[in-house]
Amino acid sequence: MPLEPVGAVFDGDHLRRVLVNLLENALRHSRDMAGSVLLSIEMLDGPYVRLSVASDGDPIAPEVEAHLFEPFHSTRSRGTGLGLYICRQLCERHGASIDYMRRPGARHPNVFQVVLRRDSVASEGRLYV
């Protein structure tokens, strides 16, 4: 975890929307106990930083994983299926990427990762995490 703020090239409101969606999904599908959801920030090689949201729920089934970022695909009867699709669109708009990684056997087998470009110059509208 970085000890100082890391400038990210991303609109602050849009990144909040992405993180809220990922955190709500993680909580909804977690075991609902202390430590069920982990949020981490990691510096990567080059000008990148990775935000990860991991949860301890059952691993996402491969047949669901194949459609995670498609519009109108939901496993909930009242879900719109737009949350992760919008997250991907917002990430692409800001030069970031979002992906899912399954870690079988880990305490937190479901991990969503957002990789953002760092920005060393503070500028209006950019989020500094």
PDB file of N, CA and C in Angstrom, residues 1-68:
ATOM      1  N   MET A   1       0.852  -1.170   0.000  1.00  0.00           N
ATOM      2  CA  MET A   1       0.000   0.000   0.000  1.00  0.00           C
ATOM      3  C   MET A   1       0.899   1.234   0.000  1.00  0.00           C
ATOM      4  N   PRO A   2       0.752   2.115  -0.973  1.00  0.00           N
ATOM      5  CA  PRO A   2       1.564   3.337  -0.983  1.00  0.00           C
ATOM      6  C   PRO A   2       1.262   4.199   0.239  1.00  0.00           C
ATOM      7  N   LEU A   3       2.302   4.850   0.754  1.00  0.00           N
ATOM      8  CA  LEU A   3       2.138   5.702   1.925  1.00  0.00           C
ATOM      9  C   LEU A   3       1.779   7.137   1.558  1.00  0.00           C
ATOM     10  N   GLU A   4       2.021   7.515   0.316  1.00  0.00           N
ATOM     11  CA  GLU A   4       1.706   8.866  -0.143  1.00  0.00           C
ATOM     12  C   GLU A   4       0.671   8.784  -1.257  1.00  0.00           C
ATOM     13  N   PRO A   5      -0.045   9.897  -1.505  1.00  0.00           N
ATOM     14  CA  PRO A   5      -1.041   9.883  -2.587  1.00  0.00           C
ATOM     15  C   PRO A   5      -0.414   9.529  -3.932  1.00  0.00           C
ATOM     16  N   VAL A   6      -1.168   8.825  -4.727  1.00  0.00           N
ATOM     17  CA  VAL A   6      -0.736   8.431  -6.063  1.00  0.00           C
ATOM     18  C   VAL A   6      -1.673   9.120  -7.049  1.00  0.00           C
ATOM     19  N   GLY A   7      -1.152   9.985  -7.876  1.00  0.00           N
ATOM     20  CA  GLY A   7      -1.991  10.670  -8.857  1.00  0.00           C
ATOM     21  C   GLY A   7      -2.452   9.698  -9.923  1.00  0.00           C
ATOM     22  N   ALA A   8      -3.719   9.693 -10.217  1.00  0.00           N
ATOM     23  CA  ALA A   8      -4.263   8.799 -11.237  1.00  0.00           C
ATOM     24  C   ALA A   8      -4.978   9.609 -12.301  1.00  0.00           C
ATOM     25  N   VAL A   9      -4.782   9.218 -13.546  1.00  0.00           N
ATOM     26  CA  VAL A   9      -5.441   9.884 -14.659  1.00  0.00           C
ATOM     27  C   VAL A   9      -6.839   9.284 -14.776  1.00  0.00           C
ATOM     28  N   PHE A  10      -7.792   9.904 -14.069  1.00  0.00           N
ATOM     29  CA  PHE A  10      -9.164   9.378 -14.060  1.00  0.00           C
ATOM     30  C   PHE A  10     -10.037  10.434 -13.407  1.00  0.00           C
ATOM     31  N   ASP A  11     -11.202  10.670 -13.943  1.00  0.00           N
ATOM     32  CA  ASP A  11     -12.142  11.590 -13.320  1.00  0.00           C
ATOM     33  C   ASP A  11     -12.553  11.038 -11.958  1.00  0.00           C
ATOM     34  N   GLY A  12     -12.479  11.869 -10.928  1.00  0.00           N
ATOM     35  CA  GLY A  12     -12.773  11.426  -9.570  1.00  0.00           C
ATOM     36  C   GLY A  12     -14.172  10.861  -9.401  1.00  0.00           C
ATOM     37  N   ASP A  13     -15.177  11.540  -9.959  1.00  0.00           N
ATOM     38  CA  ASP A  13     -16.557  11.050  -9.840  1.00  0.00           C
ATOM     39  C   ASP A  13     -16.730   9.713 -10.547  1.00  0.00           C
ATOM     40  N   HIS A  14     -16.084   9.554 -11.688  1.00  0.00           N
ATOM     41  CA  HIS A  14     -16.209   8.296 -12.431  1.00  0.00           C
ATOM     42  C   HIS A  14     -15.522   7.152 -11.691  1.00  0.00           C
ATOM     43  N   LEU A  15     -14.342   7.430 -11.117  1.00  0.00           N
ATOM     44  CA  LEU A  15     -13.661   6.364 -10.383  1.00  0.00           C
ATOM     45  C   LEU A  15     -14.448   5.986  -9.134  1.00  0.00           C
ATOM     46  N   ARG A  16     -15.047   6.965  -8.473  1.00  0.00           N
ATOM     47  CA  ARG A  16     -15.910   6.652  -7.325  1.00  0.00           C
ATOM     48  C   ARG A  16     -17.038   5.722  -7.757  1.00  0.00           C
ATOM     49  N   ARG A  17     -17.634   6.001  -8.905  1.00  0.00           N
ATOM     50  CA  ARG A  17     -18.730   5.159  -9.403  1.00  0.00           C
ATOM     51  C   ARG A  17     -18.256   3.730  -9.639  1.00  0.00           C
ATOM     52  N   VAL A  18     -17.061   3.588 -10.231  1.00  0.00           N
ATOM     53  CA  VAL A  18     -16.501   2.251 -10.466  1.00  0.00           C
ATOM     54  C   VAL A  18     -16.278   1.538  -9.141  1.00  0.00           C
ATOM     55  N   LEU A  19     -15.646   2.217  -8.193  1.00  0.00           N
ATOM     56  CA  LEU A  19     -15.339   1.579  -6.908  1.00  0.00           C
ATOM     57  C   LEU A  19     -16.593   1.245  -6.108  1.00  0.00           C
ATOM     58  N   VAL A  20     -17.571   2.135  -6.115  1.00  0.00           N
ATOM     59  CA  VAL A  20     -18.823   1.845  -5.408  1.00  0.00           C
ATOM     60  C   VAL A  20     -19.480   0.603  -5.992  1.00  0.00           C
ATOM     61  N   ASN A  21     -19.507   0.496  -7.317  1.00  0.00           N
ATOM     62  CA  ASN A  21     -20.105  -0.685  -7.947  1.00  0.00           C
ATOM     63  C   ASN A  21     -19.344  -1.952  -7.553  1.00  0.00           C
ATOM     64  N   LEU A  22     -18.015  -1.908  -7.628  1.00  0.00           N
ATOM     65  CA  LEU A  22     -17.222  -3.089  -7.280  1.00  0.00           C
ATOM     66  C   LEU A  22     -17.378  -3.461  -5.812  1.00  0.00           C
ATOM     67  N   LEU A  23     -17.389  -2.464  -4.937  1.00  0.00           N
ATOM     68  CA  LEU A  23     -17.534  -2.742  -3.503  1.00  0.00           C
ATOM     69  C   LEU A  23     -18.925  -3.260  -3.162  1.00  0.00           C
ATOM     70  N   GLU A  24     -19.964  -2.686  -3.772  1.00  0.00           N
ATOM     71  CA  GLU A  24     -21.327  -3.187  -3.522  1.00  0.00           C
ATOM     72  C   GLU A  24     -21.468  -4.623  -4.002  1.00  0.00           C
ATOM     73  N   ASN A  25     -20.941  -4.926  -5.192  1.00  0.00           N
ATOM     74  CA  ASN A  25     -20.994  -6.304  -5.690  1.00  0.00           C
ATOM     75  C   ASN A  25     -20.234  -7.240  -4.757  1.00  0.00           C
ATOM     76  N   ALA A  26     -19.048  -6.812  -4.317  1.00  0.00           N
ATOM     77  CA  ALA A  26     -18.243  -7.653  -3.433  1.00  0.00           C
ATOM     78  C   ALA A  26     -18.983  -7.935  -2.127  1.00  0.00           C
ATOM     79  N   LEU A  27     -19.583  -6.901  -1.543  1.00  0.00           N
ATOM     80  CA  LEU A  27     -20.341  -7.091  -0.305  1.00  0.00           C
ATOM     81  C   LEU A  27     -21.556  -7.999  -0.515  1.00  0.00           C
ATOM     82  N   ARG A  28     -22.250  -7.808  -1.621  1.00  0.00           N
ATOM     83  CA  ARG A  28     -23.448  -8.602  -1.910  1.00  0.00           C
ATOM     84  C   ARG A  28     -23.121 -10.088  -2.031  1.00  0.00           C
ATOM     85  N   HIS A  29     -21.939 -10.392  -2.557  1.00  0.00           N
ATOM     86  CA  HIS A  29     -21.580 -11.794  -2.809  1.00  0.00           C
ATOM     87  C   HIS A  29     -20.557 -12.337  -1.814  1.00  0.00           C
ATOM     88  N   SER A  30     -20.328 -11.616  -0.718  1.00  0.00           N
ATOM     89  CA  SER A  30     -19.346 -12.064   0.268  1.00  0.00           C
ATOM     90  C   SER A  30     -20.017 -12.900   1.354  1.00  0.00           C
ATOM     91  N   ARG A  31     -19.203 -13.376   2.258  1.00  0.00           N
ATOM     92  CA  ARG A  31     -19.693 -14.191   3.384  1.00  0.00           C
ATOM     93  C   ARG A  31     -20.241 -13.321   4.516  1.00  0.00           C
ATOM     94  N   ASP A  32     -20.194 -12.006   4.386  1.00  0.00           N
ATOM     95  CA  ASP A  32     -20.766 -11.059   5.344  1.00  0.00           C
ATOM     96  C   ASP A  32     -20.163 -11.213   6.741  1.00  0.00           C
ATOM     97  N   MET A  33     -18.832 -11.173   6.793  1.00  0.00           N
ATOM     98  CA  MET A  33     -18.126 -11.209   8.068  1.00  0.00           C
ATOM     99  C   MET A  33     -16.908 -10.294   7.968  1.00  0.00           C
ATOM    100  N   ALA A  34     -16.300  -9.985   9.084  1.00  0.00           N
ATOM    101  CA  ALA A  34     -15.133  -9.101   9.095  1.00  0.00           C
ATOM    102  C   ALA A  34     -14.071  -9.637   8.140  1.00  0.00           C
ATOM    103  N   GLY A  35     -13.530  -8.758   7.314  1.00  0.00           N
ATOM    104  CA  GLY A  35     -12.478  -9.140   6.378  1.00  0.00           C
ATOM    105  C   GLY A  35     -12.966  -9.814   5.117  1.00  0.00           C
ATOM    106  N   SER A  36     -14.276  -9.813   4.877  1.00  0.00           N
ATOM    107  CA  SER A  36     -14.818 -10.475   3.686  1.00  0.00           C
ATOM    108  C   SER A  36     -14.461  -9.772   2.389  1.00  0.00           C
ATOM    109  N   VAL A  37     -14.244  -8.467   2.462  1.00  0.00           N
ATOM    110  CA  VAL A  37     -13.907  -7.675   1.278  1.00  0.00           C
ATOM    111  C   VAL A  37     -12.606  -6.929   1.553  1.00  0.00           C
ATOM    112  N   LEU A  38     -11.697  -6.984   0.590  1.00  0.00           N
ATOM    113  CA  LEU A  38     -10.423  -6.288   0.711  1.00  0.00           C
ATOM    114  C   LEU A  38     -10.276  -5.296  -0.435  1.00  0.00           C
ATOM    115  N   LEU A  39      -9.866  -4.092  -0.112  1.00  0.00           N
ATOM    116  CA  LEU A  39      -9.557  -3.065  -1.107  1.00  0.00           C
ATOM    117  C   LEU A  39      -8.070  -2.787  -0.974  1.00  0.00           C
ATOM    118  N   SER A  40      -7.333  -2.868  -2.078  1.00  0.00           N
ATOM    119  CA  SER A  40      -5.901  -2.612  -2.009  1.00  0.00           C
ATOM    120  C   SER A  40      -5.456  -1.735  -3.175  1.00  0.00           C
ATOM    121  N   ILE A  41      -4.344  -1.038  -2.963  1.00  0.00           N
ATOM    122  CA  ILE A  41      -3.722  -0.190  -3.975  1.00  0.00           C
ATOM    123  C   ILE A  41      -2.276  -0.641  -4.084  1.00  0.00           C
ATOM    124  N   GLU A  42      -1.827  -0.873  -5.311  1.00  0.00           N
ATOM    125  CA  GLU A  42      -0.480  -1.378  -5.524  1.00  0.00           C
ATOM    126  C   GLU A  42       0.186  -0.626  -6.671  1.00  0.00           C
ATOM    127  N   MET A  43       1.401  -0.167  -6.441  1.00  0.00           N
ATOM    128  CA  MET A  43       2.182   0.464  -7.494  1.00  0.00           C
ATOM    129  C   MET A  43       2.706  -0.638  -8.412  1.00  0.00           C
ATOM    130  N   LEU A  44       2.590  -0.422  -9.712  1.00  0.00           N
ATOM    131  CA  LEU A  44       3.104  -1.372 -10.696  1.00  0.00           C
ATOM    132  C   LEU A  44       4.307  -0.767 -11.410  1.00  0.00           C
ATOM    133  N   ASP A  45       5.020  -1.588 -12.155  1.00  0.00           N
ATOM    134  CA  ASP A  45       6.127  -1.073 -12.966  1.00  0.00           C
ATOM    135  C   ASP A  45       5.586  -0.077 -13.976  1.00  0.00           C
ATOM    136  N   GLY A  46       6.395   0.902 -14.279  1.00  0.00           N
ATOM    137  CA  GLY A  46       5.967   1.929 -15.217  1.00  0.00           C
ATOM    138  C   GLY A  46       4.996   2.874 -14.532  1.00  0.00           C
ATOM    139  N   PRO A  47       4.283   3.645 -15.310  1.00  0.00           N
ATOM    140  CA  PRO A  47       3.404   4.669 -14.727  1.00  0.00           C
ATOM    141  C   PRO A  47       2.000   4.143 -14.397  1.00  0.00           C
ATOM    142  N   TYR A  48       1.922   3.025 -13.674  1.00  0.00           N
ATOM    143  CA  TYR A  48       0.619   2.416 -13.416  1.00  0.00           C
ATOM    144  C   TYR A  48       0.407   2.127 -11.934  1.00  0.00           C
ATOM    145  N   VAL A  49      -0.849   2.120 -11.557  1.00  0.00           N
ATOM    146  CA  VAL A  49      -1.262   1.744 -10.208  1.00  0.00           C
ATOM    147  C   VAL A  49      -2.472   0.812 -10.361  1.00  0.00           C
ATOM    148  N   ARG A  50      -2.553  -0.179  -9.473  1.00  0.00           N
ATOM    149  CA  ARG A  50      -3.663  -1.132  -9.536  1.00  0.00           C
ATOM    150  C   ARG A  50      -4.499  -1.029  -8.274  1.00  0.00           C
ATOM    151  N   LEU A  51      -5.797  -0.851  -8.457  1.00  0.00           N
ATOM    152  CA  LEU A  51      -6.776  -0.917  -7.374  1.00  0.00           C
ATOM    153  C   LEU A  51      -7.440  -2.284  -7.469  1.00  0.00           C
ATOM    154  N   SER A  52      -7.490  -3.010  -6.378  1.00  0.00           N
ATOM    155  CA  SER A  52      -8.107  -4.334  -6.383  1.00  0.00           C
ATOM    156  C   SER A  52      -9.204  -4.402  -5.333  1.00  0.00           C
ATOM    157  N   VAL A  53     -10.303  -5.037  -5.708  1.00  0.00           N
ATOM    158  CA  VAL A  53     -11.391  -5.326  -4.781  1.00  0.00           C
ATOM    159  C   VAL A  53     -11.557  -6.839  -4.786  1.00  0.00           C
ATOM    160  N   ALA A  54     -11.293  -7.464  -3.649  1.00  0.00           N
ATOM    161  CA  ALA A  54     -11.358  -8.922  -3.537  1.00  0.00           C
ATOM    162  C   ALA A  54     -12.433  -9.290  -2.524  1.00  0.00           C
ATOM    163  N   SER A  55     -13.147 -10.387  -2.799  1.00  0.00           N
ATOM    164  CA  SER A  55     -14.185 -10.839  -1.866  1.00  0.00           C
ATOM    165  C   SER A  55     -14.075 -12.334  -1.637  1.00  0.00           C
ATOM    166  N   ASP A  56     -14.640 -12.757  -0.508  1.00  0.00           N
ATOM    167  CA  ASP A  56     -14.526 -14.154  -0.094  1.00  0.00           C
ATOM    168  C   ASP A  56     -15.741 -15.003  -0.454  1.00  0.00           C
ATOM    169  N   GLY A  57     -16.590 -14.521  -1.331  1.00  0.00           N
ATOM    170  CA  GLY A  57     -17.746 -15.313  -1.756  1.00  0.00           C
ATOM    171  C   GLY A  57     -17.329 -16.477  -2.634  1.00  0.00           C
ATOM    172  N   ASP A  58     -18.306 -17.282  -3.007  1.00  0.00           N
ATOM    173  CA  ASP A  58     -18.015 -18.401  -3.907  1.00  0.00           C
ATOM    174  C   ASP A  58     -17.439 -17.862  -5.207  1.00  0.00           C
ATOM    175  N   PRO A  59     -16.452 -18.561  -5.785  1.00  0.00           N
ATOM    176  CA  PRO A  59     -15.886 -18.098  -7.049  1.00  0.00           C
ATOM    177  C   PRO A  59     -16.975 -17.958  -8.118  1.00  0.00           C
ATOM    178  N   ILE A  60     -16.815 -16.949  -8.947  1.00  0.00           N
ATOM    179  CA  ILE A  60     -17.767 -16.734 -10.043  1.00  0.00           C
ATOM    180  C   ILE A  60     -17.625 -17.889 -11.023  1.00  0.00           C
ATOM    181  N   ALA A  61     -18.745 -18.490 -11.387  1.00  0.00           N
ATOM    182  CA  ALA A  61     -18.741 -19.626 -12.302  1.00  0.00           C
ATOM    183  C   ALA A  61     -18.228 -19.202 -13.679  1.00  0.00           C
ATOM    184  N   PRO A  62     -17.479 -20.074 -14.357  1.00  0.00           N
ATOM    185  CA  PRO A  62     -16.932 -19.731 -15.674  1.00  0.00           C
ATOM    186  C   PRO A  62     -17.993 -19.272 -16.675  1.00  0.00           C
ATOM    187  N   GLU A  63     -19.188 -19.847 -16.631  1.00  0.00           N
ATOM    188  CA  GLU A  63     -20.230 -19.444 -17.578  1.00  0.00           C
ATOM    189  C   GLU A  63     -20.749 -18.036 -17.294  1.00  0.00           C
ATOM    190  N   VAL A  64     -20.648 -17.587 -16.049  1.00  0.00           N
ATOM    191  CA  VAL A  64     -21.010 -16.211 -15.689  1.00  0.00           C
ATOM    192  C   VAL A  64     -19.839 -15.280 -15.995  1.00  0.00           C
ATOM    193  N   GLU A  65     -18.639 -15.736 -15.677  1.00  0.00           N
ATOM    194  CA  GLU A  65     -17.437 -14.929 -15.903  1.00  0.00           C
ATOM    195  C   GLU A  65     -17.322 -14.494 -17.367  1.00  0.00           C
ATOM    196  N   ALA A  66     -17.684 -15.361 -18.274  1.00  0.00           N
ATOM    197  CA  ALA A  66     -17.574 -15.059 -19.702  1.00  0.00           C
ATOM    198  C   ALA A  66     -18.410 -13.844 -20.110  1.00  0.00           C
ATOM    199  N   HIS A  67     -19.410 -13.480 -19.312  1.00  0.00           N
ATOM    200  CA  HIS A  67     -20.329 -12.392 -19.666  1.00  0.00           C
ATOM    201  C   HIS A  67     -20.316 -11.238 -18.660  1.00  0.00           C
ATOM    202  N   LEU A  68     -19.347 -11.208 -17.752  1.00  0.00           N
ATOM    203  CA  LEU A  68     -19.346 -10.234 -16.663  1.00  0.00           C
ATOM    204  C   LEU A  68     -19.477  -8.783 -17.126  1.00  0.00           C
TER     205      LEU A  68
END
